Amino acid sequence: MKGQKQKKVTIFGKSLYGFSENPQLTPGKIHDINTEIEQHKERDFVNLMVDIIVSMTLKQLYEEGD
């Protein structure tokens, strides 16, 4: 398969192979990945809270409509 390019494995868009490029940059890259993971968790939490509030509101409106 001469024409195929290998895809790099990534976590949230970060290259796993990038760590071996420059050892001095490793702590910075780890910090960036940890920050991105935390932001992802925060977005998931906010989305969950919005879903809960919308579900409760719709349930209340449905019950009052009967």
PDB file with one MODEL, atoms N, CA, C and O in Angstrom:
MODEL        1
ATOM      1  N   MET A   1       0.836  -1.163   0.000  1.00  0.00           N
ATOM      2  CA  MET A   1       0.000   0.000   0.000  1.00  0.00           C
ATOM      3  C   MET A   1       0.889   1.237   0.000  1.00  0.00           C
ATOM      4  O   MET A   1       1.018   1.918   1.017  1.00  0.00           O
ATOM      5  N   LYS A   2       1.476   1.511  -1.099  1.00  0.00           N
ATOM      6  CA  LYS A   2       2.458   2.568  -1.222  1.00  0.00           C
ATOM      7  C   LYS A   2       1.838   3.965  -1.098  1.00  0.00           C
ATOM      8  O   LYS A   2       2.458   4.859  -0.521  1.00  0.00           O
ATOM      9  N   GLY A   3       0.639   4.164  -1.623  1.00  0.00           N
ATOM     10  CA  GLY A   3       0.027   5.481  -1.667  1.00  0.00           C
ATOM     11  C   GLY A   3      -0.716   5.880  -0.408  1.00  0.00           C
ATOM     12  O   GLY A   3      -1.114   7.038  -0.281  1.00  0.00           O
ATOM     13  N   GLN A   4      -0.917   4.960   0.532  1.00  0.00           N
ATOM     14  CA  GLN A   4      -1.677   5.283   1.731  1.00  0.00           C
ATOM     15  C   GLN A   4      -0.808   6.003   2.758  1.00  0.00           C
ATOM     16  O   GLN A   4       0.364   5.682   2.948  1.00  0.00           O
ATOM     17  N   LYS A   5      -1.423   6.985   3.411  1.00  0.00           N
ATOM     18  CA  LYS A   5      -0.739   7.681   4.498  1.00  0.00           C
ATOM     19  C   LYS A   5      -1.263   7.139   5.813  1.00  0.00           C
ATOM     20  O   LYS A   5      -2.451   6.846   5.951  1.00  0.00           O
ATOM     21  N   GLN A   6      -0.366   7.008   6.779  1.00  0.00           N
ATOM     22  CA  GLN A   6      -0.788   6.550   8.091  1.00  0.00           C
ATOM     23  C   GLN A   6      -1.375   7.724   8.851  1.00  0.00           C
ATOM     24  O   GLN A   6      -0.821   8.823   8.849  1.00  0.00           O
ATOM     25  N   LYS A   7      -2.503   7.479   9.501  1.00  0.00           N
ATOM     26  CA  LYS A   7      -3.110   8.513  10.330  1.00  0.00           C
ATOM     27  C   LYS A   7      -2.499   8.454  11.714  1.00  0.00           C
ATOM     28  O   LYS A   7      -2.267   7.373  12.255  1.00  0.00           O
ATOM     29  N   LYS A   8      -2.241   9.621  12.286  1.00  0.00           N
ATOM     30  CA  LYS A   8      -1.705   9.679  13.642  1.00  0.00           C
ATOM     31  C   LYS A   8      -2.853   9.527  14.630  1.00  0.00           C
ATOM     32  O   LYS A   8      -3.950  10.041  14.410  1.00  0.00           O
ATOM     33  N   VAL A   9      -2.590   8.826  15.706  1.00  0.00           N
ATOM     34  CA  VAL A   9      -3.557   8.666  16.773  1.00  0.00           C
ATOM     35  C   VAL A   9      -3.575   9.960  17.564  1.00  0.00           C
ATOM     36  O   VAL A   9      -2.524  10.476  17.945  1.00  0.00           O
ATOM     37  N   THR A  10      -4.773  10.488  17.813  1.00  0.00           N
ATOM     38  CA  THR A  10      -4.855  11.745  18.535  1.00  0.00           C
ATOM     39  C   THR A  10      -5.816  11.653  19.699  1.00  0.00           C
ATOM     40  O   THR A  10      -6.729  10.827  19.706  1.00  0.00           O
ATOM     41  N   ILE A  11      -5.604  12.500  20.674  1.00  0.00           N
ATOM     42  CA  ILE A  11      -6.528  12.683  21.788  1.00  0.00           C
ATOM     43  C   ILE A  11      -6.946  14.136  21.731  1.00  0.00           C
ATOM     44  O   ILE A  11      -6.125  15.029  21.936  1.00  0.00           O
ATOM     45  N   PHE A  12      -8.232  14.384  21.452  1.00  0.00           N
ATOM     46  CA  PHE A  12      -8.767  15.737  21.355  1.00  0.00           C
ATOM     47  C   PHE A  12      -7.930  16.582  20.400  1.00  0.00           C
ATOM     48  O   PHE A  12      -7.685  17.758  20.668  1.00  0.00           O
ATOM     49  N   GLY A  13      -7.497  16.004  19.310  1.00  0.00           N
ATOM     50  CA  GLY A  13      -6.770  16.742  18.300  1.00  0.00           C
ATOM     51  C   GLY A  13      -5.279  16.876  18.552  1.00  0.00           C
ATOM     52  O   GLY A  13      -4.590  17.505  17.749  1.00  0.00           O
ATOM     53  N   LYS A  14      -4.757  16.322  19.613  1.00  0.00           N
ATOM     54  CA  LYS A  14      -3.329  16.412  19.911  1.00  0.00           C
ATOM     55  C   LYS A  14      -2.628  15.136  19.447  1.00  0.00           C
ATOM     56  O   LYS A  14      -3.134  14.032  19.649  1.00  0.00           O
ATOM     57  N   SER A  15      -1.491  15.292  18.841  1.00  0.00           N
ATOM     58  CA  SER A  15      -0.735  14.146  18.355  1.00  0.00           C
ATOM     59  C   SER A  15      -0.028  13.445  19.503  1.00  0.00           C
ATOM     60  O   SER A  15       0.655  14.078  20.308  1.00  0.00           O
ATOM     61  N   LEU A  16      -0.200  12.135  19.569  1.00  0.00           N
ATOM     62  CA  LEU A  16       0.498  11.365  20.593  1.00  0.00           C
ATOM     63  C   LEU A  16       1.980  11.246  20.278  1.00  0.00           C
ATOM     64  O   LEU A  16       2.803  11.039  21.170  1.00  0.00           O
ATOM     65  N   TYR A  17       2.309  11.380  19.001  1.00  0.00           N
ATOM     66  CA  TYR A  17       3.705  11.254  18.617  1.00  0.00           C
ATOM     67  C   TYR A  17       4.480  12.542  18.843  1.00  0.00           C
ATOM     68  O   TYR A  17       5.706  12.553  18.732  1.00  0.00           O
ATOM     69  N   GLY A  18       3.786  13.622  19.156  1.00  0.00           N
ATOM     70  CA  GLY A  18       4.429  14.911  19.347  1.00  0.00           C
ATOM     71  C   GLY A  18       5.307  14.960  20.581  1.00  0.00           C
ATOM     72  O   GLY A  18       6.186  15.817  20.671  1.00  0.00           O
ATOM     73  N   PHE A  19       5.097  14.062  21.540  1.00  0.00           N
ATOM     74  CA  PHE A  19       5.862  14.095  22.769  1.00  0.00           C
ATOM     75  C   PHE A  19       7.337  13.800  22.543  1.00  0.00           C
ATOM     76  O   PHE A  19       8.184  14.278  23.298  1.00  0.00           O
ATOM     77  N   SER A  20       7.655  13.028  21.528  1.00  0.00           N
ATOM     78  CA  SER A  20       9.051  12.673  21.302  1.00  0.00           C
ATOM     79  C   SER A  20       9.775  13.712  20.447  1.00  0.00           C
ATOM     80  O   SER A  20      10.983  13.605  20.238  1.00  0.00           O
ATOM     81  N   GLU A  21       9.050  14.716  19.951  1.00  0.00           N
ATOM     82  CA  GLU A  21       9.680  15.707  19.087  1.00  0.00           C
ATOM     83  C   GLU A  21      10.697  16.563  19.843  1.00  0.00           C
ATOM     84  O   GLU A  21      11.810  16.781  19.365  1.00  0.00           O
ATOM     85  N   ASN A  22      10.308  17.043  21.022  1.00  0.00           N
ATOM     86  CA  ASN A  22      11.192  17.897  21.806  1.00  0.00           C
ATOM     87  C   ASN A  22      10.884  17.649  23.275  1.00  0.00           C
ATOM     88  O   ASN A  22       9.836  18.078  23.758  1.00  0.00           O
ATOM     89  N   PRO A  23      11.760  16.973  23.993  1.00  0.00           N
ATOM     90  CA  PRO A  23      11.479  16.633  25.391  1.00  0.00           C
ATOM     91  C   PRO A  23      11.212  17.839  26.284  1.00  0.00           C
ATOM     92  O   PRO A  23      10.511  17.705  27.287  1.00  0.00           O
ATOM     93  N   GLN A  24      11.751  19.022  25.950  1.00  0.00           N
ATOM     94  CA  GLN A  24      11.524  20.206  26.765  1.00  0.00           C
ATOM     95  C   GLN A  24      10.077  20.693  26.661  1.00  0.00           C
ATOM     96  O   GLN A  24       9.585  21.357  27.573  1.00  0.00           O
ATOM     97  N   LEU A  25       9.404  20.378  25.583  1.00  0.00           N
ATOM     98  CA  LEU A  25       8.030  20.829  25.374  1.00  0.00           C
ATOM     99  C   LEU A  25       6.999  19.876  25.974  1.00  0.00           C
ATOM    100  O   LEU A  25       5.810  20.191  25.985  1.00  0.00           O
ATOM    101  N   THR A  26       7.428  18.723  26.471  1.00  0.00           N
ATOM    102  CA  THR A  26       6.503  17.713  26.989  1.00  0.00           C
ATOM    103  C   THR A  26       5.620  18.243  28.117  1.00  0.00           C
ATOM    104  O   THR A  26       4.408  18.040  28.048  1.00  0.00           O
ATOM    105  N   PRO A  27       6.144  18.911  29.153  1.00  0.00           N
ATOM    106  CA  PRO A  27       5.258  19.414  30.215  1.00  0.00           C
ATOM    107  C   PRO A  27       4.213  20.394  29.684  1.00  0.00           C
ATOM    108  O   PRO A  27       3.071  20.386  30.143  1.00  0.00           O
ATOM    109  N   GLY A  28       4.583  21.222  28.742  1.00  0.00           N
ATOM    110  CA  GLY A  28       3.643  22.168  28.149  1.00  0.00           C
ATOM    111  C   GLY A  28       2.540  21.464  27.387  1.00  0.00           C
ATOM    112  O   GLY A  28       1.376  21.857  27.456  1.00  0.00           O
ATOM    113  N   LYS A  29       2.912  20.414  26.655  1.00  0.00           N
ATOM    114  CA  LYS A  29       1.913  19.661  25.894  1.00  0.00           C
ATOM    115  C   LYS A  29       0.985  18.904  26.829  1.00  0.00           C
ATOM    116  O   LYS A  29      -0.219  18.824  26.585  1.00  0.00           O
ATOM    117  N   ILE A  30       1.539  18.350  27.895  1.00  0.00           N
ATOM    118  CA  ILE A  30       0.707  17.641  28.875  1.00  0.00           C
ATOM    119  C   ILE A  30      -0.262  18.621  29.521  1.00  0.00           C
ATOM    120  O   ILE A  30      -1.433  18.294  29.716  1.00  0.00           O
ATOM    121  N   HIS A  31       0.208  19.816  29.854  1.00  0.00           N
ATOM    122  CA  HIS A  31      -0.659  20.839  30.436  1.00  0.00           C
ATOM    123  C   HIS A  31      -1.775  21.219  29.457  1.00  0.00           C
ATOM    124  O   HIS A  31      -2.931  21.360  29.858  1.00  0.00           O
ATOM    125  N   ASP A  32      -1.430  21.384  28.175  1.00  0.00           N
ATOM    126  CA  ASP A  32      -2.440  21.721  27.170  1.00  0.00           C
ATOM    127  C   ASP A  32      -3.497  20.626  27.059  1.00  0.00           C
ATOM    128  O   ASP A  32      -4.690  20.918  26.974  1.00  0.00           O
ATOM    129  N   ILE A  33      -3.062  19.369  27.059  1.00  0.00           N
ATOM    130  CA  ILE A  33      -4.004  18.254  26.954  1.00  0.00           C
ATOM    131  C   ILE A  33      -4.884  18.189  28.196  1.00  0.00           C
ATOM    132  O   ILE A  33      -6.092  17.981  28.084  1.00  0.00           O
ATOM    133  N   ASN A  34      -4.296  18.363  29.379  1.00  0.00           N
ATOM    134  CA  ASN A  34      -5.090  18.358  30.614  1.00  0.00           C
ATOM    135  C   ASN A  34      -6.102  19.491  30.621  1.00  0.00           C
ATOM    136  O   ASN A  34      -7.239  19.300  31.051  1.00  0.00           O
ATOM    137  N   THR A  35      -5.706  20.665  30.152  1.00  0.00           N
ATOM    138  CA  THR A  35      -6.619  21.800  30.075  1.00  0.00           C
ATOM    139  C   THR A  35      -7.773  21.493  29.133  1.00  0.00           C
ATOM    140  O   THR A  35      -8.928  21.793  29.436  1.00  0.00           O
ATOM    141  N   GLU A  36      -7.460  20.898  27.998  1.00  0.00           N
ATOM    142  CA  GLU A  36      -8.502  20.564  27.021  1.00  0.00           C
ATOM    143  C   GLU A  36      -9.458  19.500  27.578  1.00  0.00           C
ATOM    144  O   GLU A  36     -10.664  19.561  27.337  1.00  0.00           O
ATOM    145  N   ILE A  37      -8.924  18.538  28.313  1.00  0.00           N
ATOM    146  CA  ILE A  37      -9.770  17.512  28.935  1.00  0.00           C
ATOM    147  C   ILE A  37     -10.701  18.145  29.967  1.00  0.00           C
ATOM    148  O   ILE A  37     -11.883  17.805  30.026  1.00  0.00           O
ATOM    149  N   GLU A  38     -10.179  19.061  30.778  1.00  0.00           N
ATOM    150  CA  GLU A  38     -11.000  19.743  31.775  1.00  0.00           C
ATOM    151  C   GLU A  38     -12.102  20.568  31.113  1.00  0.00           C
ATOM    152  O   GLU A  38     -13.238  20.583  31.586  1.00  0.00           O
ATOM    153  N   GLN A  39     -11.767  21.250  30.025  1.00  0.00           N
ATOM    154  CA  GLN A  39     -12.779  22.025  29.302  1.00  0.00           C
ATOM    155  C   GLN A  39     -13.861  21.113  28.736  1.00  0.00           C
ATOM    156  O   GLN A  39     -15.042  21.460  28.746  1.00  0.00           O
ATOM    157  N   HIS A  40     -13.457  19.958  28.249  1.00  0.00           N
ATOM    158  CA  HIS A  40     -14.414  18.987  27.715  1.00  0.00           C
ATOM    159  C   HIS A  40     -15.352  18.504  28.829  1.00  0.00           C
ATOM    160  O   HIS A  40     -16.559  18.384  28.619  1.00  0.00           O
ATOM    161  N   LYS A  41     -14.793  18.229  30.004  1.00  0.00           N
ATOM    162  CA  LYS A  41     -15.608  17.796  31.143  1.00  0.00           C
ATOM    163  C   LYS A  41     -16.591  18.890  31.557  1.00  0.00           C
ATOM    164  O   LYS A  41     -17.750  18.607  31.859  1.00  0.00           O
ATOM    165  N   GLU A  42     -16.122  20.143  31.570  1.00  0.00           N
ATOM    166  CA  GLU A  42     -16.989  21.255  31.933  1.00  0.00           C
ATOM    167  C   GLU A  42     -18.136  21.414  30.941  1.00  0.00           C
ATOM    168  O   GLU A  42     -19.274  21.651  31.344  1.00  0.00           O
ATOM    169  N   ARG A  43     -17.844  21.285  29.637  1.00  0.00           N
ATOM    170  CA  ARG A  43     -18.905  21.374  28.626  1.00  0.00           C
ATOM    171  C   ARG A  43     -19.919  20.262  28.810  1.00  0.00           C
ATOM    172  O   ARG A  43     -21.124  20.493  28.712  1.00  0.00           O
ATOM    173  N   ASP A  44     -19.431  19.042  29.080  1.00  0.00           N
ATOM    174  CA  ASP A  44     -20.338  17.916  29.308  1.00  0.00           C
ATOM    175  C   ASP A  44     -21.224  18.154  30.522  1.00  0.00           C
ATOM    176  O   ASP A  44     -22.414  17.842  30.495  1.00  0.00           O
ATOM    177  N   PHE A  45     -20.642  18.713  31.602  1.00  0.00           N
ATOM    178  CA  PHE A  45     -21.406  18.986  32.814  1.00  0.00           C
ATOM    179  C   PHE A  45     -22.474  20.051  32.552  1.00  0.00           C
ATOM    180  O   PHE A  45     -23.620  19.903  32.976  1.00  0.00           O
ATOM    181  N   VAL A  46     -22.098  21.113  31.860  1.00  0.00           N
ATOM    182  CA  VAL A  46     -23.065  22.169  31.547  1.00  0.00           C
ATOM    183  C   VAL A  46     -24.182  21.617  30.676  1.00  0.00           C
ATOM    184  O   VAL A  46     -25.352  21.924  30.905  1.00  0.00           O
ATOM    185  N   ASN A  47     -23.844  20.817  29.693  1.00  0.00           N
ATOM    186  CA  ASN A  47     -24.869  20.217  28.830  1.00  0.00           C
ATOM    187  C   ASN A  47     -25.797  19.309  29.628  1.00  0.00           C
ATOM    188  O   ASN A  47     -27.003  19.288  29.381  1.00  0.00           O
ATOM    189  N   LEU A  48     -25.254  18.564  30.576  1.00  0.00           N
ATOM    190  CA  LEU A  48     -26.071  17.704  31.424  1.00  0.00           C
ATOM    191  C   LEU A  48     -27.029  18.531  32.268  1.00  0.00           C
ATOM    192  O   LEU A  48     -28.207  18.195  32.385  1.00  0.00           O
ATOM    193  N   MET A  49     -26.526  19.612  32.855  1.00  0.00           N
ATOM    194  CA  MET A  49     -27.382  20.481  33.672  1.00  0.00           C
ATOM    195  C   MET A  49     -28.491  21.102  32.824  1.00  0.00           C
ATOM    196  O   MET A  49     -29.632  21.192  33.277  1.00  0.00           O
ATOM    197  N   VAL A  50     -28.180  21.525  31.618  1.00  0.00           N
ATOM    198  CA  VAL A  50     -29.194  22.096  30.721  1.00  0.00           C
ATOM    199  C   VAL A  50     -30.241  21.044  30.398  1.00  0.00           C
ATOM    200  O   VAL A  50     -31.436  21.336  30.420  1.00  0.00           O
ATOM    201  N   ASP A  51     -29.810  19.825  30.100  1.00  0.00           N
ATOM    202  CA  ASP A  51     -30.761  18.743  29.806  1.00  0.00           C
ATOM    203  C   ASP A  51     -31.685  18.471  30.985  1.00  0.00           C
ATOM    204  O   ASP A  51     -32.884  18.263  30.799  1.00  0.00           O
ATOM    205  N   ILE A  52     -31.138  18.471  32.193  1.00  0.00           N
ATOM    206  CA  ILE A  52     -31.949  18.222  33.392  1.00  0.00           C
ATOM    207  C   ILE A  52     -32.968  19.335  33.582  1.00  0.00           C
ATOM    208  O   ILE A  52     -34.140  19.066  33.846  1.00  0.00           O
ATOM    209  N   ILE A  53     -32.532  20.581  33.449  1.00  0.00           N
ATOM    210  CA  ILE A  53     -33.441  21.719  33.643  1.00  0.00           C
ATOM    211  C   ILE A  53     -34.539  21.719  32.585  1.00  0.00           C
ATOM    212  O   ILE A  53     -35.705  21.951  32.907  1.00  0.00           O
ATOM    213  N   VAL A  54     -34.189  21.464  31.346  1.00  0.00           N
ATOM    214  CA  VAL A  54     -35.191  21.435  30.273  1.00  0.00           C
ATOM    215  C   VAL A  54     -36.168  20.289  30.506  1.00  0.00           C
ATOM    216  O   VAL A  54     -37.374  20.470  30.341  1.00  0.00           O
ATOM    217  N   SER A  55     -35.677  19.129  30.880  1.00  0.00           N
ATOM    218  CA  SER A  55     -36.558  17.981  31.125  1.00  0.00           C
ATOM    219  C   SER A  55     -37.529  18.260  32.268  1.00  0.00           C
ATOM    220  O   SER A  55     -38.715  17.946  32.172  1.00  0.00           O
ATOM    221  N   MET A  56     -37.018  18.854  33.358  1.00  0.00           N
ATOM    222  CA  MET A  56     -37.880  19.159  34.498  1.00  0.00           C
ATOM    223  C   MET A  56     -38.934  20.201  34.121  1.00  0.00           C
ATOM    224  O   MET A  56     -40.093  20.091  34.521  1.00  0.00           O
ATOM    225  N   THR A  57     -38.529  21.206  33.356  1.00  0.00           N
ATOM    226  CA  THR A  57     -39.463  22.252  32.943  1.00  0.00           C
ATOM    227  C   THR A  57     -40.546  21.674  32.036  1.00  0.00           C
ATOM    228  O   THR A  57     -41.728  21.969  32.209  1.00  0.00           O
ATOM    229  N   LEU A  58     -40.142  20.855  31.074  1.00  0.00           N
ATOM    230  CA  LEU A  58     -41.120  20.248  30.172  1.00  0.00           C
ATOM    231  C   LEU A  58     -42.070  19.329  30.928  1.00  0.00           C
ATOM    232  O   LEU A  58     -43.268  19.302  30.643  1.00  0.00           O
ATOM    233  N   LYS A  59     -41.547  18.578  31.886  1.00  0.00           N
ATOM    234  CA  LYS A  59     -42.391  17.691  32.693  1.00  0.00           C
ATOM    235  C   LYS A  59     -43.407  18.510  33.479  1.00  0.00           C
ATOM    236  O   LYS A  59     -44.584  18.155  33.538  1.00  0.00           O
ATOM    237  N   GLN A  60     -42.955  19.600  34.080  1.00  0.00           N
ATOM    238  CA  GLN A  60     -43.852  20.450  34.859  1.00  0.00           C
ATOM    239  C   GLN A  60     -44.932  21.061  33.955  1.00  0.00           C
ATOM    240  O   GLN A  60     -46.104  21.090  34.327  1.00  0.00           O
ATOM    241  N   LEU A  61     -44.546  21.541  32.786  1.00  0.00           N
ATOM    242  CA  LEU A  61     -45.533  22.115  31.870  1.00  0.00           C
ATOM    243  C   LEU A  61     -46.505  21.069  31.381  1.00  0.00           C
ATOM    244  O   LEU A  61     -47.691  21.358  31.219  1.00  0.00           O
ATOM    245  N   TYR A  62     -46.034  19.861  31.141  1.00  0.00           N
ATOM    246  CA  TYR A  62     -46.913  18.769  30.706  1.00  0.00           C
ATOM    247  C   TYR A  62     -47.910  18.432  31.787  1.00  0.00           C
ATOM    248  O   TYR A  62     -49.092  18.240  31.498  1.00  0.00           O
ATOM    249  N   GLU A  63     -47.460  18.356  33.034  1.00  0.00           N
ATOM    250  CA  GLU A  63     -48.354  18.021  34.142  1.00  0.00           C
ATOM    251  C   GLU A  63     -49.380  19.133  34.390  1.00  0.00           C
ATOM    252  O   GLU A  63     -50.529  18.845  34.726  1.00  0.00           O
ATOM    253  N   GLU A  64     -48.982  20.384  34.229  1.00  0.00           N
ATOM    254  CA  GLU A  64     -49.907  21.494  34.427  1.00  0.00           C
ATOM    255  C   GLU A  64     -50.904  21.590  33.287  1.00  0.00           C
ATOM    256  O   GLU A  64     -52.002  22.118  33.464  1.00  0.00           O
ATOM    257  N   GLY A  65     -50.537  21.091  32.132  1.00  0.00           N
ATOM    258  CA  GLY A  65     -51.419  21.155  30.961  1.00  0.00           C
ATOM    259  C   GLY A  65     -52.574  20.178  31.009  1.00  0.00           C
ATOM    260  O   GLY A  65     -53.548  20.352  30.277  1.00  0.00           O
ATOM    261  N   ASP A  66     -52.500  19.160  31.845  1.00  0.00           N
ATOM    262  CA  ASP A  66     -53.559  18.145  31.922  1.00  0.00           C
ATOM    263  C   ASP A  66     -54.790  18.652  32.597  1.00  0.00           C
ATOM    264  O   ASP A  66     -55.765  17.914  32.737  1.00  0.00           O
TER     265      ASP A  66
ENDMDL
END
